[in-house]
mmCIF file of C-alpha atoms and ligand atoms in Angstrom:
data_model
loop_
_atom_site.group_PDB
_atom_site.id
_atom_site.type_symbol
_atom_site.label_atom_id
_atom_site.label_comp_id
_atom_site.label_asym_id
_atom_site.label_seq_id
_atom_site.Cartn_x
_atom_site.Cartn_y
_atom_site.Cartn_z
ATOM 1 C CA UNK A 291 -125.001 -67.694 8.452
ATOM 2 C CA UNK A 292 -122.656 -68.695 10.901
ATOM 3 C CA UNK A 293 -122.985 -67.929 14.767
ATOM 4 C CA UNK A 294 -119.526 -66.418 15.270
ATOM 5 C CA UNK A 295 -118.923 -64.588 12.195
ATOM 6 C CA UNK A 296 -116.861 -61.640 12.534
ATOM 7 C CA UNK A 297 -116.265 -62.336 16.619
ATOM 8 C CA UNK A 298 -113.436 -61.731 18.554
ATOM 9 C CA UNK A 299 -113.008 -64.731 20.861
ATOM 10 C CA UNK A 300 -110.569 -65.646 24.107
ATOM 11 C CA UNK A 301 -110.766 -69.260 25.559
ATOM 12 C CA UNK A 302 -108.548 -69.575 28.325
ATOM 13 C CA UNK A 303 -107.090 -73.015 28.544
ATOM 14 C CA UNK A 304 -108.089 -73.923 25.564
ATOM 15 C CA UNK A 305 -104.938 -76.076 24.189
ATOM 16 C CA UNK A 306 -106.329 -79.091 25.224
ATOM 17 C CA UNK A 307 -109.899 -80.714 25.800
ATOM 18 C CA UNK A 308 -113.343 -78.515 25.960
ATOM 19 C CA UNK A 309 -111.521 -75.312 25.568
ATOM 20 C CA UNK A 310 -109.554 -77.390 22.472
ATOM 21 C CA UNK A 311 -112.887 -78.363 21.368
ATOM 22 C CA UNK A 312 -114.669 -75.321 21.646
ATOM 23 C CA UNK A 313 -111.310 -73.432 19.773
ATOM 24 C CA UNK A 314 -111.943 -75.466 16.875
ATOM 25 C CA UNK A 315 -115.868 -75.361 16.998
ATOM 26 C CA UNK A 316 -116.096 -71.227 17.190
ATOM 27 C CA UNK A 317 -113.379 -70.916 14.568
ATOM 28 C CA UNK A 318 -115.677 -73.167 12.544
ATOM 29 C CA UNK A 319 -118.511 -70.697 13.280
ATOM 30 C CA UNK A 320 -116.431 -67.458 12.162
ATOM 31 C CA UNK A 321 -115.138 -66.266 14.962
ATOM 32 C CA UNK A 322 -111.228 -64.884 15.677
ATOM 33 C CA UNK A 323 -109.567 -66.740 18.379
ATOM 34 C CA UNK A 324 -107.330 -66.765 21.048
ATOM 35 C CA UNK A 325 -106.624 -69.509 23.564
ATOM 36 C CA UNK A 326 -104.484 -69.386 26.481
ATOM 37 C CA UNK A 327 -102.558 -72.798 28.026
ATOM 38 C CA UNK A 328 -99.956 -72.152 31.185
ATOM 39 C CA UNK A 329 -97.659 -75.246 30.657
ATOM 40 C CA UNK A 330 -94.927 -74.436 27.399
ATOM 41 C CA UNK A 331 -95.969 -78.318 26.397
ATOM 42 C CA UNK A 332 -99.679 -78.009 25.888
ATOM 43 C CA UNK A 333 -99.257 -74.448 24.369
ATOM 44 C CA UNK A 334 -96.619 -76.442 21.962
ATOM 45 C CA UNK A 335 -98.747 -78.785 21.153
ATOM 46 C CA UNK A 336 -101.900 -76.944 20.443
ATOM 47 C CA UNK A 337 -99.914 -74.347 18.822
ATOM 48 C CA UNK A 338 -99.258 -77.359 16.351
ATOM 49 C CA UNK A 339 -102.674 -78.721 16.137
ATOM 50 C CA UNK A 340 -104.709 -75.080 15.841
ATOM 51 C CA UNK A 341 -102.073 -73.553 13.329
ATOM 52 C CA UNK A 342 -104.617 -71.574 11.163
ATOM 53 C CA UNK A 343 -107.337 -71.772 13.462
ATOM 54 C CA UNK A 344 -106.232 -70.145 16.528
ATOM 55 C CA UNK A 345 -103.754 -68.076 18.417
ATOM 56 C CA UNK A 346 -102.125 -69.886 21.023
ATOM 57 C CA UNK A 347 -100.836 -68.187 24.096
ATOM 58 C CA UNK A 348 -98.953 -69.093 27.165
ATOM 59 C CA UNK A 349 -100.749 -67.168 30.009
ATOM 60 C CA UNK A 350 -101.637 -68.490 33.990
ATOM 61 C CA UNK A 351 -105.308 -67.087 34.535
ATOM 62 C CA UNK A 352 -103.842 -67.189 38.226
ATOM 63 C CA UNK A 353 -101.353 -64.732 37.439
ATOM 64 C CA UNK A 354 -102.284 -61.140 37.578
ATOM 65 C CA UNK A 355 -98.897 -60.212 35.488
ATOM 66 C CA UNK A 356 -99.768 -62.525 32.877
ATOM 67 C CA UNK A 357 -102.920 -61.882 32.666
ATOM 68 C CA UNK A 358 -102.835 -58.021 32.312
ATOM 69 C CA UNK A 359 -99.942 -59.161 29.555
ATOM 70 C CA UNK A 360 -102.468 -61.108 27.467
ATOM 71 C CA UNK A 361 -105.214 -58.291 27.591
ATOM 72 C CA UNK A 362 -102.837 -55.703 26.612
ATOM 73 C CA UNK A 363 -101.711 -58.026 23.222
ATOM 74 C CA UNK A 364 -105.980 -58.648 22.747
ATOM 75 C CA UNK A 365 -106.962 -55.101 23.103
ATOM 76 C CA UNK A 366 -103.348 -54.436 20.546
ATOM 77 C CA UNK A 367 -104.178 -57.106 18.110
ATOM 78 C CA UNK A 368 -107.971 -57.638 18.659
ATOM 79 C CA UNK A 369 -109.533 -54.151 19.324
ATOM 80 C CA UNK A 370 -112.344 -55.545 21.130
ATOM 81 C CA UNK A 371 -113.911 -58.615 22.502
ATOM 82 C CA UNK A 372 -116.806 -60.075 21.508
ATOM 83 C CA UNK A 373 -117.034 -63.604 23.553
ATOM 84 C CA UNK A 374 -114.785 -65.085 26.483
ATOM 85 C CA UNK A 375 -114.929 -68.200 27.875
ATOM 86 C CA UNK A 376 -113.322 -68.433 30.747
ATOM 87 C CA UNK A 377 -112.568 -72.449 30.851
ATOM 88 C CA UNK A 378 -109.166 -72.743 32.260
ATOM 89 C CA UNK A 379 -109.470 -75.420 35.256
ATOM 90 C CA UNK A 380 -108.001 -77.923 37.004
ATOM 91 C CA UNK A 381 -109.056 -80.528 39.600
ATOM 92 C CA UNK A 382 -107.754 -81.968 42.839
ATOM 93 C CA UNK A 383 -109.285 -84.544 44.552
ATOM 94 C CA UNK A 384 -109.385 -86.340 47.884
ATOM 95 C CA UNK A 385 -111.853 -86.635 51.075
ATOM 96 C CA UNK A 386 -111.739 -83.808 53.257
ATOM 97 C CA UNK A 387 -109.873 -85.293 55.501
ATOM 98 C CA UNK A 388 -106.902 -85.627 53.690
ATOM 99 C CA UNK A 389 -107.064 -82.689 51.455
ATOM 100 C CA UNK A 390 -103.751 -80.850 51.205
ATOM 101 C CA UNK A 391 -103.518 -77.332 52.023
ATOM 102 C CA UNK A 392 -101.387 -76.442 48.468
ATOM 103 C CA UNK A 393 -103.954 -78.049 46.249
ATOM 104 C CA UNK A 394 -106.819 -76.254 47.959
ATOM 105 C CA UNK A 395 -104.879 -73.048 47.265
ATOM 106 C CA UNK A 396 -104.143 -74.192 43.712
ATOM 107 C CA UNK A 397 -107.489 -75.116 42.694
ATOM 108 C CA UNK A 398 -109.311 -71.977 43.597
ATOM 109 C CA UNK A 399 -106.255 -70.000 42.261
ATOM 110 C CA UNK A 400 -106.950 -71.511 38.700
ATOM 111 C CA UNK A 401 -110.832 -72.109 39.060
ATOM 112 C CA UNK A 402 -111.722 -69.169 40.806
ATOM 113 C CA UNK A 403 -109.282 -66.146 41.151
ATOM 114 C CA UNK A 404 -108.348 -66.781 37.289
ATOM 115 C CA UNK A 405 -111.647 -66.335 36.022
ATOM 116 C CA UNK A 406 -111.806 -63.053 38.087
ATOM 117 C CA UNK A 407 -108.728 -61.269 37.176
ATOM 118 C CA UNK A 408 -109.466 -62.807 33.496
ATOM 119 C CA UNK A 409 -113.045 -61.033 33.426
ATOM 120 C CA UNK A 410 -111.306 -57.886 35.030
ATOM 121 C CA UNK A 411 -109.186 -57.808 32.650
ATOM 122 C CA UNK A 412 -111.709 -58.002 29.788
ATOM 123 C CA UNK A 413 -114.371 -55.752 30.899
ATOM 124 C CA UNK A 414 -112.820 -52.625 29.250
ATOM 125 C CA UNK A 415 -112.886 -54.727 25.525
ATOM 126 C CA UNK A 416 -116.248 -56.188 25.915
ATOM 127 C CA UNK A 417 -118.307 -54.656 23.151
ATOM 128 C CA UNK A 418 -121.895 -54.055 23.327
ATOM 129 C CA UNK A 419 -123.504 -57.498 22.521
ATOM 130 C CA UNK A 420 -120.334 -59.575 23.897
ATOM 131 C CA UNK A 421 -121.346 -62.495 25.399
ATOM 132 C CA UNK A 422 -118.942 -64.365 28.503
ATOM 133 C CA UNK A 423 -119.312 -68.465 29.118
ATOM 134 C CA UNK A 424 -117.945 -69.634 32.686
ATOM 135 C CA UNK A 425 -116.851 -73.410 32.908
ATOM 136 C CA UNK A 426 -118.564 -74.442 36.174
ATOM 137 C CA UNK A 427 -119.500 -78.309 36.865
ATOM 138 C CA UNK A 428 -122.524 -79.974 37.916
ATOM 139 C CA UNK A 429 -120.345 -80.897 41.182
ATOM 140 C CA UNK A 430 -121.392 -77.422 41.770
ATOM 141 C CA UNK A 431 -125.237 -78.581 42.997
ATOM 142 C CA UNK A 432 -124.330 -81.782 44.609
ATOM 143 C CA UNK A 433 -121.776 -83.422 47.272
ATOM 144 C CA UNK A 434 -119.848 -85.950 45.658
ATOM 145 C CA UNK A 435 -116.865 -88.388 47.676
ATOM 146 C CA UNK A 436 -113.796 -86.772 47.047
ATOM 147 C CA UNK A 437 -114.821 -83.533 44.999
ATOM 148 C CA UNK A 438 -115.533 -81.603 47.660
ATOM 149 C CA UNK A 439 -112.876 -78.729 47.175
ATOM 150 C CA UNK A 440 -113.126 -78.413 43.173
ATOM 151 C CA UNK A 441 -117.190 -78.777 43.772
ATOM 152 C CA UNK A 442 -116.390 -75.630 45.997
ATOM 153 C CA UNK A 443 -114.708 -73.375 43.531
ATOM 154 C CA UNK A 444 -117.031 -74.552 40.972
ATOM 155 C CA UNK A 445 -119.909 -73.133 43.417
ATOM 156 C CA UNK A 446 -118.103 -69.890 43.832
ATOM 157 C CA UNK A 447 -117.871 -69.835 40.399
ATOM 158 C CA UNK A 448 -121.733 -70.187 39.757
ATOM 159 C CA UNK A 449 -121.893 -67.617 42.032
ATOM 160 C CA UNK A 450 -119.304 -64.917 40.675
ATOM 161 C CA UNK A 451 -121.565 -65.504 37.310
ATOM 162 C CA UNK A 452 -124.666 -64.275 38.943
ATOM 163 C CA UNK A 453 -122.836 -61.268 40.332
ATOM 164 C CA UNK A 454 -121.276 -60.682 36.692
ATOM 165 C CA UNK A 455 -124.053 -60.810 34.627
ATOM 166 C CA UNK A 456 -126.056 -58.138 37.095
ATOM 167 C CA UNK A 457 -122.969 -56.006 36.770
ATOM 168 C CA UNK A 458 -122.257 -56.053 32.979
ATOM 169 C CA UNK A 459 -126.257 -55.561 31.487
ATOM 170 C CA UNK A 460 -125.783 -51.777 31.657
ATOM 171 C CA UNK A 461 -122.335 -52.551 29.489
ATOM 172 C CA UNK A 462 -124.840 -54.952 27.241
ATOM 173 C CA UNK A 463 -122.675 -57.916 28.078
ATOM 174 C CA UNK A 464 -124.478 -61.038 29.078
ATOM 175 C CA UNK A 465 -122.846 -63.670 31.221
ATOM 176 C CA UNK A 466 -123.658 -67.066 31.407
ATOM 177 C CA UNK A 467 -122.487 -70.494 32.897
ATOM 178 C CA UNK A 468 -121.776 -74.138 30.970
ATOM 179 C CA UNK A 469 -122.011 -77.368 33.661
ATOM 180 C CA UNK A 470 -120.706 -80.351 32.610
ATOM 181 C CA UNK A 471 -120.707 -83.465 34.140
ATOM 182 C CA UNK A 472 -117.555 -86.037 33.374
ATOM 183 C CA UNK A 473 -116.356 -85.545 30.388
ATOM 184 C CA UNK A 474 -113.714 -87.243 28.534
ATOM 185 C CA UNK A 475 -111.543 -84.572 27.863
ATOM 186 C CA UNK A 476 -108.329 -86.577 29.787
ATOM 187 C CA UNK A 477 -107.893 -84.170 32.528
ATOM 188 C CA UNK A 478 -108.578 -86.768 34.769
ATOM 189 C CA UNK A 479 -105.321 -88.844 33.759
ATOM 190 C CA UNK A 480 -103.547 -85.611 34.494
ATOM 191 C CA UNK A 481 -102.699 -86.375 37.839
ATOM 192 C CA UNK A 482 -100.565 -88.520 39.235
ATOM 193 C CA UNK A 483 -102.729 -92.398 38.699
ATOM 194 C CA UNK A 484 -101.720 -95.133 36.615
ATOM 195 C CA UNK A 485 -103.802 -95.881 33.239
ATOM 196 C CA UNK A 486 -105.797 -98.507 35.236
ATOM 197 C CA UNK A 487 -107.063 -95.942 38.002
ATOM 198 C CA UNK A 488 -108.025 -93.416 35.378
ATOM 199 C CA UNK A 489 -109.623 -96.783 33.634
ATOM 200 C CA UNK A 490 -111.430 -97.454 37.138
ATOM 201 C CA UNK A 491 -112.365 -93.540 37.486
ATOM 202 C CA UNK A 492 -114.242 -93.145 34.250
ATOM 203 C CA UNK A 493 -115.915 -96.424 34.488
ATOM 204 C CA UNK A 494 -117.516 -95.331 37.789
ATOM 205 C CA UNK A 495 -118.345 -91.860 36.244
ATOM 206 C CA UNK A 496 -119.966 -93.436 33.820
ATOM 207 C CA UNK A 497 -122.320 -96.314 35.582
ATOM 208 C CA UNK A 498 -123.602 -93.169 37.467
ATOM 209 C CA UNK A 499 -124.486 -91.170 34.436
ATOM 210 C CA UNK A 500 -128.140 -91.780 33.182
ATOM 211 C CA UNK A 501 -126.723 -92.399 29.514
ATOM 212 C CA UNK A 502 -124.005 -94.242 30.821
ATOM 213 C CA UNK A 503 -121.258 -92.805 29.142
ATOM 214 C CA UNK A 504 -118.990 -89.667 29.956
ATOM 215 C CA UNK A 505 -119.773 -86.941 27.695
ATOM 216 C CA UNK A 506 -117.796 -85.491 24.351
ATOM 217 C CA UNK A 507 -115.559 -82.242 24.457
ATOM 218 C CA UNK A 508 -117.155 -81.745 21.144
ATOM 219 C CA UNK A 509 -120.732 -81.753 22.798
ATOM 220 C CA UNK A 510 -119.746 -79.484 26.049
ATOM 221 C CA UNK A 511 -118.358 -76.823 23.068
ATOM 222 C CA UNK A 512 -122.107 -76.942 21.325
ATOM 223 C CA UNK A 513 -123.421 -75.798 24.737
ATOM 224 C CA UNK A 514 -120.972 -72.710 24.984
ATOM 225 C CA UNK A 515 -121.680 -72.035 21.283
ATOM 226 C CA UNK A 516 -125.161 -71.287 21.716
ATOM 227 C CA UNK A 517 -124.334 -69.299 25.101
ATOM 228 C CA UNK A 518 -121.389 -67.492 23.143
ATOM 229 C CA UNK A 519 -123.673 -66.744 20.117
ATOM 230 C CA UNK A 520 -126.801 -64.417 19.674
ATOM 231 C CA UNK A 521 -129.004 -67.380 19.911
ATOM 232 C CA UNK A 522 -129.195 -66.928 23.846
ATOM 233 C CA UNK A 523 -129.713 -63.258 23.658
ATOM 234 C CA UNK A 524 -131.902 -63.383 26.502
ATOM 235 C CA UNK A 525 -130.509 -65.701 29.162
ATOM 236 C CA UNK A 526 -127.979 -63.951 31.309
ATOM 237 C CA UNK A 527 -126.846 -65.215 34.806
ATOM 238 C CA UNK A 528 -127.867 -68.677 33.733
ATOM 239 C CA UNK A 529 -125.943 -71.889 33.525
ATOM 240 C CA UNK A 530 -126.584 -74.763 31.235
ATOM 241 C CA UNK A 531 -125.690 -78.119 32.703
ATOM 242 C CA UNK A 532 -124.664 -81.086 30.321
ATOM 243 C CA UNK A 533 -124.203 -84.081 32.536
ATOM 244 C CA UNK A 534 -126.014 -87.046 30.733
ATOM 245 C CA UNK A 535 -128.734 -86.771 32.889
ATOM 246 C CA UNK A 536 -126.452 -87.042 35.927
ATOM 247 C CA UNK A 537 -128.063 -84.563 38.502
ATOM 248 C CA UNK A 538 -131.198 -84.286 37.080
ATOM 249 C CA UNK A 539 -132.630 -87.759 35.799
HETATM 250 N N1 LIG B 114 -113.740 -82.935 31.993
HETATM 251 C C1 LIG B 114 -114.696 -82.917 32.903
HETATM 252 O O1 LIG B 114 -115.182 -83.975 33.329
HETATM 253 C C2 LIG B 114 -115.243 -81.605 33.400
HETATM 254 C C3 LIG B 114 -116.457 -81.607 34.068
HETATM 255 C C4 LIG B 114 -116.959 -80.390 34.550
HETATM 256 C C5 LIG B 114 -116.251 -79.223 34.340
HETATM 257 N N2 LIG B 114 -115.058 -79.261 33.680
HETATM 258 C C6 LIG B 114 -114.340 -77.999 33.505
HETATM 259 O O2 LIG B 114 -114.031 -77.820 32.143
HETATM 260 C C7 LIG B 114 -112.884 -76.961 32.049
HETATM 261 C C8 LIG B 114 -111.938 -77.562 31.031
HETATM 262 O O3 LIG B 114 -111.478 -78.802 31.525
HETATM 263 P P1 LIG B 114 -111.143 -80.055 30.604
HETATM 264 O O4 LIG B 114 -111.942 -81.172 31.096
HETATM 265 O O5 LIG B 114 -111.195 -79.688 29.181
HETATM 266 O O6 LIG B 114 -109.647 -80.333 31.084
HETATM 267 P P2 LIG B 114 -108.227 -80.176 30.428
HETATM 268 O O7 LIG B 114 -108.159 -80.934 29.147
HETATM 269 O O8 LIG B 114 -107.277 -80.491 31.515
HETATM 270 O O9 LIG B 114 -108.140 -78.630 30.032
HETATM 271 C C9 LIG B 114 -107.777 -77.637 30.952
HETATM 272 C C10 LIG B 114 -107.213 -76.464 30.187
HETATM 273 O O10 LIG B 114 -106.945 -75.426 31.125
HETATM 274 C C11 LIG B 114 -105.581 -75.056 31.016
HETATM 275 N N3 LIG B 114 -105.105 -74.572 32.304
HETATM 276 C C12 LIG B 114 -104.954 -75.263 33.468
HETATM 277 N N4 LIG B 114 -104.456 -74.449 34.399
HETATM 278 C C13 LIG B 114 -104.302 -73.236 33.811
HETATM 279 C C14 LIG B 114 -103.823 -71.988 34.251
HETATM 280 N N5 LIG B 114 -103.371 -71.813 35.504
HETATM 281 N N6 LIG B 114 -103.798 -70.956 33.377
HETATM 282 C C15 LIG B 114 -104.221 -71.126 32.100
HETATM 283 N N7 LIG B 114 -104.672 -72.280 31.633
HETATM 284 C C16 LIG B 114 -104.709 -73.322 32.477
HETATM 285 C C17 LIG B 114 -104.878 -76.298 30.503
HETATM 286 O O11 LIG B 114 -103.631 -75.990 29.891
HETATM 287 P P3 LIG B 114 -102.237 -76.233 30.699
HETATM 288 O O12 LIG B 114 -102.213 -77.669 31.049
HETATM 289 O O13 LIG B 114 -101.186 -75.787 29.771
HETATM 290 O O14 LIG B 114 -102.299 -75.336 31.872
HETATM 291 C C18 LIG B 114 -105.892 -76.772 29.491
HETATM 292 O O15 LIG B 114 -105.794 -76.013 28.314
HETATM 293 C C19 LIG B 114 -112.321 -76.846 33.462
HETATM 294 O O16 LIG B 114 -112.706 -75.621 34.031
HETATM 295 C C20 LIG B 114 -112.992 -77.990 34.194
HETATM 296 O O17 LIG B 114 -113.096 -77.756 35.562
HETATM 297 C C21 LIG B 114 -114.546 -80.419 33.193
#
């Protein structure tokens, strides 16, 4: 039997990396889905790459226009919703000292505001049994050099999960968090560093990772699975971290 069967599913930014991964892993398991991307590239290209596996939609989670667009096409061409993960992230970093004001603004916007109007969105199409995933990061529990902001949304964001899940039981709606630690999904070559920084970057992720290597997109989307699907039934407010052993070991 397989864990999504039947499900109606929205990953938002999933046209490249863990929401890519997790796309392709709950379409595997039976389920319907949707992803969202806000650039017209990556939706181009994962329109390419999930042709007969997903929808692919351009939609900023930070945008309450778009975002009220893409529920009103889910609730017209879905019905209902059975699972969201709300994934769409990005990350800025620098010490304190010399973070700039625009990319503080930018990364809550994305990692925090988005998942809210997302999940605002939603709530009316969330059917009894539905089941939301939050992308946090184990940043989230510790202070790390030059994380400090995205650590920050990523803490609100544990937080906003808590609040969820106490507000959606009476809806039967569980809510639940997935914490990964580096993961080599390529989003940290999206800013603006040369091939050899990125290189550098992941290299010094990695020495401080028990296992000493970054972890899989593939294996961050097995987590979500089993918080999407009925095999968590009762863990709600909870967040999973998958770090290597990072935080914990
Ligand atoms: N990789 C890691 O080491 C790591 C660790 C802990 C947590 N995470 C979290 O995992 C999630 C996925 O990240 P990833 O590593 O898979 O990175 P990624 O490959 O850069 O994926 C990010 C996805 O979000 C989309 N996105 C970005 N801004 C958006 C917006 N405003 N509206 C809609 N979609 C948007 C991107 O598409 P566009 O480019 O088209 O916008 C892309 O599909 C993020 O929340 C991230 O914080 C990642």
């Amino acid at each position: 039997m397989k864990k999504l069967e039947g499900k109606n599913v929205v990953v938002t930014g999933g046209t490249t990396g863990i929401g890519l991964a997790s796309a392709k892993l709950f379409h595997d398991e039976g389920a319907r889905v949707l992803v969202t991307g806000s650039s017209a590239k990556s939706v181009e290209l994962a329109q390419a790459e999930l042709r007969d596996v997903a929808e692919v939609v351009r939609s900023d989670t930070g945008d309450p226009a778009d975002v009220r667009a893409l529920f009103e096409r889910v609730k017209r061409d879905m019905g209902g919703l059975d699972v969201l993960f709300l994934n769409a992230g990005i990350v800025r970093s620098a010490p304190i000292a010399a973070f700039d004001e625009k990319d503080f603004d930018d990364v809550f916007r994305v990692n925090l505001k988005g998942p809210f109007l997302v999940l605002r969105a939603a709530i009316p199409l969330l059917r009894p049994g539905a089941s939301v995933v939050a992308n946090t990061s184990m940043t989230n529990g510790i202070g790390m050099l030059g994380g400090g902001i995205y650590a920050a949304s990523k803490a609100a964001l544990r937080s906003f999960v808590r609040t969820a899940a106490a507000e959606l039981v009476e809806q039967g709606v569980r809510v639940n968090a997935v914490s990964p630690g580096p993961t080599d999904s390529g989003i940290i070559a999206k800013g603006e560093r040369s091939a050899t920084e990125v290189r550098g970057i992941e290299e010094y992720l990695a020495s401080k990772i028990p296992m000493k290597r970054l972890g899989r997109p593939e294996e961050i989307a097995r987590a979500a699975l089993f918080l999407a699907s009925d095999d968590s039934s009762f863990m709600t407010g909870e967040e999973i971290v998958a770090d290597g052993g990072m935080t914990r070991v």
